[in-house]
């Protein structure tokens, strides 16, 4: 990577793909990039990232940053299918609207306390290493791959319509 610490791409409205991973970016402006489909910004120093308005985004990897729940702003991201946000500081994640394309989510090694996901298409979900996670609520009728909720504090675990689920890992 480079040694970038700030990146403003808001004027480049024709961008479809961005990979600015492995930098020291703490300020990333992607406002107005409505054509963005694939965005990788992992291994940076981001604590705030606004994805509102990125209506065509389907692949998003923000792993290994410093993002908090209030710092990661989703809105109108109805096409997102792959979400990788592991190794951040997220405490809450609620994906209950505009989730018709969610396929694969990795939220390992955060500070999640509650997780609420409603998605007809979710196939894989990993929540390993969230020591404060106490509540997981899934409304995922087609979850057919692996669900990994291995941690130490889980007290409520609800899967509604998980008929096709093949693997559940919930060990200490």
PDB file of C-alpha atoms in Angstrom:
ATOM      1  CA  UNK A   1       0.000   0.000   0.000  1.00  0.00           C
ATOM      2  CA  UNK A   2       0.781   3.644  -0.018  1.00  0.00           C
ATOM      3  CA  UNK A   3       0.950   5.959   2.934  1.00  0.00           C
ATOM      4  CA  UNK A   4      -2.316   7.774   2.216  1.00  0.00           C
ATOM      5  CA  UNK A   5      -4.124   9.163   5.231  1.00  0.00           C
ATOM      6  CA  UNK A   6      -6.964  10.968   3.442  1.00  0.00           C
ATOM      7  CA  UNK A   7      -8.769  10.217   0.201  1.00  0.00           C
ATOM      8  CA  UNK A   8     -11.587  12.254  -1.362  1.00  0.00           C
ATOM      9  CA  UNK A   9     -13.093  10.566  -4.404  1.00  0.00           C
ATOM     10  CA  UNK A  10     -16.458  12.338  -4.369  1.00  0.00           C
ATOM     11  CA  UNK A  11     -15.774  14.095  -7.695  1.00  0.00           C
ATOM     12  CA  UNK A  12     -15.175  10.790  -9.522  1.00  0.00           C
ATOM     13  CA  UNK A  13     -18.820   9.849  -9.983  1.00  0.00           C
ATOM     14  CA  UNK A  14     -18.097   7.204 -12.646  1.00  0.00           C
ATOM     15  CA  UNK A  15     -16.120   4.964 -10.272  1.00  0.00           C
ATOM     16  CA  UNK A  16     -17.377   1.383 -10.109  1.00  0.00           C
ATOM     17  CA  UNK A  17     -14.535  -0.148  -8.103  1.00  0.00           C
ATOM     18  CA  UNK A  18     -12.228   1.085  -5.360  1.00  0.00           C
ATOM     19  CA  UNK A  19      -9.408  -0.685  -3.557  1.00  0.00           C
ATOM     20  CA  UNK A  20      -7.524   1.601  -1.190  1.00  0.00           C
ATOM     21  CA  UNK A  21      -6.565  -1.131   1.269  1.00  0.00           C
ATOM     22  CA  UNK A  22      -3.333  -1.294   3.254  1.00  0.00           C
ATOM     23  CA  UNK A  23      -2.884   2.431   3.813  1.00  0.00           C
ATOM     24  CA  UNK A  24      -3.249   4.698   6.829  1.00  0.00           C
ATOM     25  CA  UNK A  25      -6.476   6.342   5.661  1.00  0.00           C
ATOM     26  CA  UNK A  26      -8.524   7.941   8.421  1.00  0.00           C
ATOM     27  CA  UNK A  27     -10.720  10.063   6.134  1.00  0.00           C
ATOM     28  CA  UNK A  28     -12.400   8.515   3.076  1.00  0.00           C
ATOM     29  CA  UNK A  29     -15.018  10.515   1.171  1.00  0.00           C
ATOM     30  CA  UNK A  30     -17.110   8.436  -1.242  1.00  0.00           C
ATOM     31  CA  UNK A  31     -20.198  10.672  -1.235  1.00  0.00           C
ATOM     32  CA  UNK A  32     -22.046  10.714  -4.528  1.00  0.00           C
ATOM     33  CA  UNK A  33     -20.466   7.575  -5.965  1.00  0.00           C
ATOM     34  CA  UNK A  34     -23.787   6.008  -6.915  1.00  0.00           C
ATOM     35  CA  UNK A  35     -22.167   3.685  -9.479  1.00  0.00           C
ATOM     36  CA  UNK A  36     -19.768   2.139  -6.927  1.00  0.00           C
ATOM     37  CA  UNK A  37     -20.217  -1.649  -6.870  1.00  0.00           C
ATOM     38  CA  UNK A  38     -17.056  -3.032  -5.295  1.00  0.00           C
ATOM     39  CA  UNK A  39     -15.285  -1.251  -2.444  1.00  0.00           C
ATOM     40  CA  UNK A  40     -12.307  -2.496  -0.478  1.00  0.00           C
ATOM     41  CA  UNK A  41     -10.850  -0.247   2.199  1.00  0.00           C
ATOM     42  CA  UNK A  42      -9.549  -2.835   4.652  1.00  0.00           C
ATOM     43  CA  UNK A  43      -6.414  -2.385   6.752  1.00  0.00           C
ATOM     44  CA  UNK A  44      -6.662   1.380   7.264  1.00  0.00           C
ATOM     45  CA  UNK A  45      -7.386   3.707  10.196  1.00  0.00           C
ATOM     46  CA  UNK A  46     -11.020   4.555   9.414  1.00  0.00           C
ATOM     47  CA  UNK A  47     -13.260   5.337  12.382  1.00  0.00           C
ATOM     48  CA  UNK A  48     -16.103   6.871  10.336  1.00  0.00           C
ATOM     49  CA  UNK A  49     -17.346   5.837   6.909  1.00  0.00           C
ATOM     50  CA  UNK A  50     -20.554   7.006   5.267  1.00  0.00           C
ATOM     51  CA  UNK A  51     -21.886   4.625   2.614  1.00  0.00           C
ATOM     52  CA  UNK A  52     -25.281   6.293   2.344  1.00  0.00           C
ATOM     53  CA  UNK A  53     -26.297   6.722  -1.249  1.00  0.00           C
ATOM     54  CA  UNK A  54     -23.990   4.027  -2.637  1.00  0.00           C
ATOM     55  CA  UNK A  55     -27.072   2.291  -3.985  1.00  0.00           C
ATOM     56  CA  UNK A  56     -25.221  -0.131  -6.303  1.00  0.00           C
ATOM     57  CA  UNK A  57     -22.643  -1.329  -3.767  1.00  0.00           C
ATOM     58  CA  UNK A  58     -22.681  -5.137  -3.637  1.00  0.00           C
ATOM     59  CA  UNK A  59     -19.202  -5.990  -2.259  1.00  0.00           C
ATOM     60  CA  UNK A  60     -17.867  -4.107   0.750  1.00  0.00           C
ATOM     61  CA  UNK A  61     -14.754  -4.951   2.773  1.00  0.00           C
ATOM     62  CA  UNK A  62     -13.841  -2.583   5.613  1.00  0.00           C
ATOM     63  CA  UNK A  63     -12.046  -5.136   7.807  1.00  0.00           C
ATOM     64  CA  UNK A  64      -9.175  -4.148  10.076  1.00  0.00           C
ATOM     65  CA  UNK A  65     -10.133  -0.534  10.693  1.00  0.00           C
ATOM     66  CA  UNK A  66     -11.332   1.345  13.765  1.00  0.00           C
ATOM     67  CA  UNK A  67     -15.000   1.600  12.805  1.00  0.00           C
ATOM     68  CA  UNK A  68     -17.650   1.860  15.481  1.00  0.00           C
ATOM     69  CA  UNK A  69     -21.367   1.257  15.073  1.00  0.00           C
ATOM     70  CA  UNK A  70     -22.059   4.978  14.889  1.00  0.00           C
ATOM     71  CA  UNK A  71     -19.156   5.408  12.497  1.00  0.00           C
ATOM     72  CA  UNK A  72     -20.339   2.914   9.872  1.00  0.00           C
ATOM     73  CA  UNK A  73     -23.355   4.430   8.181  1.00  0.00           C
ATOM     74  CA  UNK A  74     -25.498   2.263   5.912  1.00  0.00           C
ATOM     75  CA  UNK A  75     -28.543   3.626   4.167  1.00  0.00           C
ATOM     76  CA  UNK A  76     -30.103   2.689   0.854  1.00  0.00           C
ATOM     77  CA  UNK A  77     -27.496  -0.044   0.231  1.00  0.00           C
ATOM     78  CA  UNK A  78     -30.077  -2.447  -1.127  1.00  0.00           C
ATOM     79  CA  UNK A  79     -27.706  -4.415  -3.367  1.00  0.00           C
ATOM     80  CA  UNK A  80     -25.057  -5.301  -0.795  1.00  0.00           C
ATOM     81  CA  UNK A  81     -24.319  -9.018  -0.932  1.00  0.00           C
ATOM     82  CA  UNK A  82     -20.885  -9.423   0.640  1.00  0.00           C
ATOM     83  CA  UNK A  83     -20.107  -7.531   3.846  1.00  0.00           C
ATOM     84  CA  UNK A  84     -16.761  -7.990   5.563  1.00  0.00           C
ATOM     85  CA  UNK A  85     -16.378  -5.810   8.658  1.00  0.00           C
ATOM     86  CA  UNK A  86     -14.273  -8.024  10.903  1.00  0.00           C
ATOM     87  CA  UNK A  87     -11.670  -6.626  13.286  1.00  0.00           C
ATOM     88  CA  UNK A  88     -13.315  -3.284  14.013  1.00  0.00           C
ATOM     89  CA  UNK A  89     -15.105  -1.911  17.079  1.00  0.00           C
ATOM     90  CA  UNK A  90     -18.744  -2.451  16.079  1.00  0.00           C
ATOM     91  CA  UNK A  91     -21.100  -2.903  19.039  1.00  0.00           C
ATOM     92  CA  UNK A  92     -24.435  -3.192  17.253  1.00  0.00           C
ATOM     93  CA  UNK A  93     -25.384  -4.345  13.789  1.00  0.00           C
ATOM     94  CA  UNK A  94     -28.926  -4.276  12.511  1.00  0.00           C
ATOM     95  CA  UNK A  95     -29.483  -5.281   8.900  1.00  0.00           C
ATOM     96  CA  UNK A  96     -33.238  -5.584   8.595  1.00  0.00           C
ATOM     97  CA  UNK A  97     -34.138  -3.394   5.612  1.00  0.00           C
ATOM     98  CA  UNK A  98     -32.766  -3.400   2.058  1.00  0.00           C
ATOM     99  CA  UNK A  99     -31.222  -6.838   2.668  1.00  0.00           C
ATOM    100  CA  UNK A 100     -32.674  -8.852  -0.203  1.00  0.00           C
ATOM    101  CA  UNK A 101     -29.218  -9.550  -1.655  1.00  0.00           C
ATOM    102  CA  UNK A 102     -27.157 -10.237   1.499  1.00  0.00           C
ATOM    103  CA  UNK A 103     -25.197 -13.433   0.923  1.00  0.00           C
ATOM    104  CA  UNK A 104     -22.044 -13.477   3.069  1.00  0.00           C
ATOM    105  CA  UNK A 105     -21.282 -11.552   6.284  1.00  0.00           C
ATOM    106  CA  UNK A 106     -18.157 -11.683   8.406  1.00  0.00           C
ATOM    107  CA  UNK A 107     -18.256  -9.649  11.630  1.00  0.00           C
ATOM    108  CA  UNK A 108     -15.541 -11.525  13.515  1.00  0.00           C
ATOM    109  CA  UNK A 109     -13.545  -9.836  16.273  1.00  0.00           C
ATOM    110  CA  UNK A 110     -15.668  -6.805  17.036  1.00  0.00           C
ATOM    111  CA  UNK A 111     -17.385  -5.720  20.221  1.00  0.00           C
ATOM    112  CA  UNK A 112     -20.874  -6.747  19.086  1.00  0.00           C
ATOM    113  CA  UNK A 113     -23.518  -6.936  21.802  1.00  0.00           C
ATOM    114  CA  UNK A 114     -26.568  -7.466  19.595  1.00  0.00           C
ATOM    115  CA  UNK A 115     -27.068  -8.581  16.026  1.00  0.00           C
ATOM    116  CA  UNK A 116     -30.342  -8.484  14.145  1.00  0.00           C
ATOM    117  CA  UNK A 117     -30.448  -9.647  10.516  1.00  0.00           C
ATOM    118  CA  UNK A 118     -33.422 -10.170   8.250  1.00  0.00           C
ATOM    119  CA  UNK A 119     -32.448 -11.484   4.832  1.00  0.00           C
ATOM    120  CA  UNK A 120     -34.001 -14.049   2.485  1.00  0.00           C
ATOM    121  CA  UNK A 121     -30.656 -14.707   0.756  1.00  0.00           C
ATOM    122  CA  UNK A 122     -28.062 -14.978   3.552  1.00  0.00           C
ATOM    123  CA  UNK A 123     -25.907 -18.115   3.236  1.00  0.00           C
ATOM    124  CA  UNK A 124     -22.900 -17.484   5.515  1.00  0.00           C
ATOM    125  CA  UNK A 125     -22.504 -15.567   8.774  1.00  0.00           C
ATOM    126  CA  UNK A 126     -19.465 -15.515  11.052  1.00  0.00           C
ATOM    127  CA  UNK A 127     -19.425 -13.798  14.437  1.00  0.00           C
ATOM    128  CA  UNK A 128     -16.353 -15.375  16.051  1.00  0.00           C
ATOM    129  CA  UNK A 129     -14.488 -13.365  18.654  1.00  0.00           C
ATOM    130  CA  UNK A 130     -17.252 -11.057  19.838  1.00  0.00           C
ATOM    131  CA  UNK A 131     -16.859 -11.545  23.590  1.00  0.00           C
ATOM    132  CA  UNK A 132     -19.778  -9.272  24.528  1.00  0.00           C
ATOM    133  CA  UNK A 133     -22.290 -10.686  22.027  1.00  0.00           C
ATOM    134  CA  UNK A 134     -25.367 -11.682  23.997  1.00  0.00           C
ATOM    135  CA  UNK A 135     -28.235 -11.534  21.488  1.00  0.00           C
ATOM    136  CA  UNK A 136     -28.440 -12.867  17.928  1.00  0.00           C
ATOM    137  CA  UNK A 137     -31.745 -12.694  16.064  1.00  0.00           C
ATOM    138  CA  UNK A 138     -31.849 -14.048  12.521  1.00  0.00           C
ATOM    139  CA  UNK A 139     -34.775 -14.063  10.146  1.00  0.00           C
ATOM    140  CA  UNK A 140     -33.046 -15.886   7.320  1.00  0.00           C
ATOM    141  CA  UNK A 141     -35.202 -18.553   5.659  1.00  0.00           C
ATOM    142  CA  UNK A 142     -32.498 -19.648   3.208  1.00  0.00           C
ATOM    143  CA  UNK A 143     -29.457 -19.700   5.492  1.00  0.00           C
ATOM    144  CA  UNK A 144     -27.936 -22.887   4.151  1.00  0.00           C
ATOM    145  CA  UNK A 145     -24.217 -22.629   4.717  1.00  0.00           C
ATOM    146  CA  UNK A 146     -22.409 -22.009   7.985  1.00  0.00           C
ATOM    147  CA  UNK A 147     -23.391 -19.975  11.003  1.00  0.00           C
ATOM    148  CA  UNK A 148     -20.500 -19.443  13.407  1.00  0.00           C
ATOM    149  CA  UNK A 149     -21.365 -17.697  16.682  1.00  0.00           C
ATOM    150  CA  UNK A 150     -18.513 -19.051  18.777  1.00  0.00           C
ATOM    151  CA  UNK A 151     -17.981 -16.751  21.761  1.00  0.00           C
ATOM    152  CA  UNK A 152     -18.368 -16.750  25.519  1.00  0.00           C
ATOM    153  CA  UNK A 153     -21.360 -14.517  26.370  1.00  0.00           C
ATOM    154  CA  UNK A 154     -24.211 -15.594  24.081  1.00  0.00           C
ATOM    155  CA  UNK A 155     -27.469 -15.821  26.054  1.00  0.00           C
ATOM    156  CA  UNK A 156     -30.137 -15.395  23.333  1.00  0.00           C
ATOM    157  CA  UNK A 157     -29.861 -17.134  19.999  1.00  0.00           C
ATOM    158  CA  UNK A 158     -32.907 -17.122  17.730  1.00  0.00           C
ATOM    159  CA  UNK A 159     -33.049 -18.422  14.173  1.00  0.00           C
ATOM    160  CA  UNK A 160     -36.417 -18.100  12.514  1.00  0.00           C
ATOM    161  CA  UNK A 161     -36.897 -20.250   9.404  1.00  0.00           C
ATOM    162  CA  UNK A 162     -33.418 -21.789   9.425  1.00  0.00           C
ATOM    163  CA  UNK A 163     -34.547 -25.027   7.817  1.00  0.00           C
ATOM    164  CA  UNK A 164     -31.667 -25.273   5.301  1.00  0.00           C
ATOM    165  CA  UNK A 165     -28.858 -24.507   7.744  1.00  0.00           C
ATOM    166  CA  UNK A 166     -26.019 -27.060   7.423  1.00  0.00           C
ATOM    167  CA  UNK A 167     -23.451 -26.017  10.024  1.00  0.00           C
ATOM    168  CA  UNK A 168     -23.857 -24.224  13.333  1.00  0.00           C
ATOM    169  CA  UNK A 169     -20.785 -23.537  15.429  1.00  0.00           C
ATOM    170  CA  UNK A 170     -21.483 -22.085  18.864  1.00  0.00           C
ATOM    171  CA  UNK A 171     -18.691 -23.447  21.017  1.00  0.00           C
ATOM    172  CA  UNK A 172     -16.660 -21.537  23.549  1.00  0.00           C
TER     173      UNK A 172
END
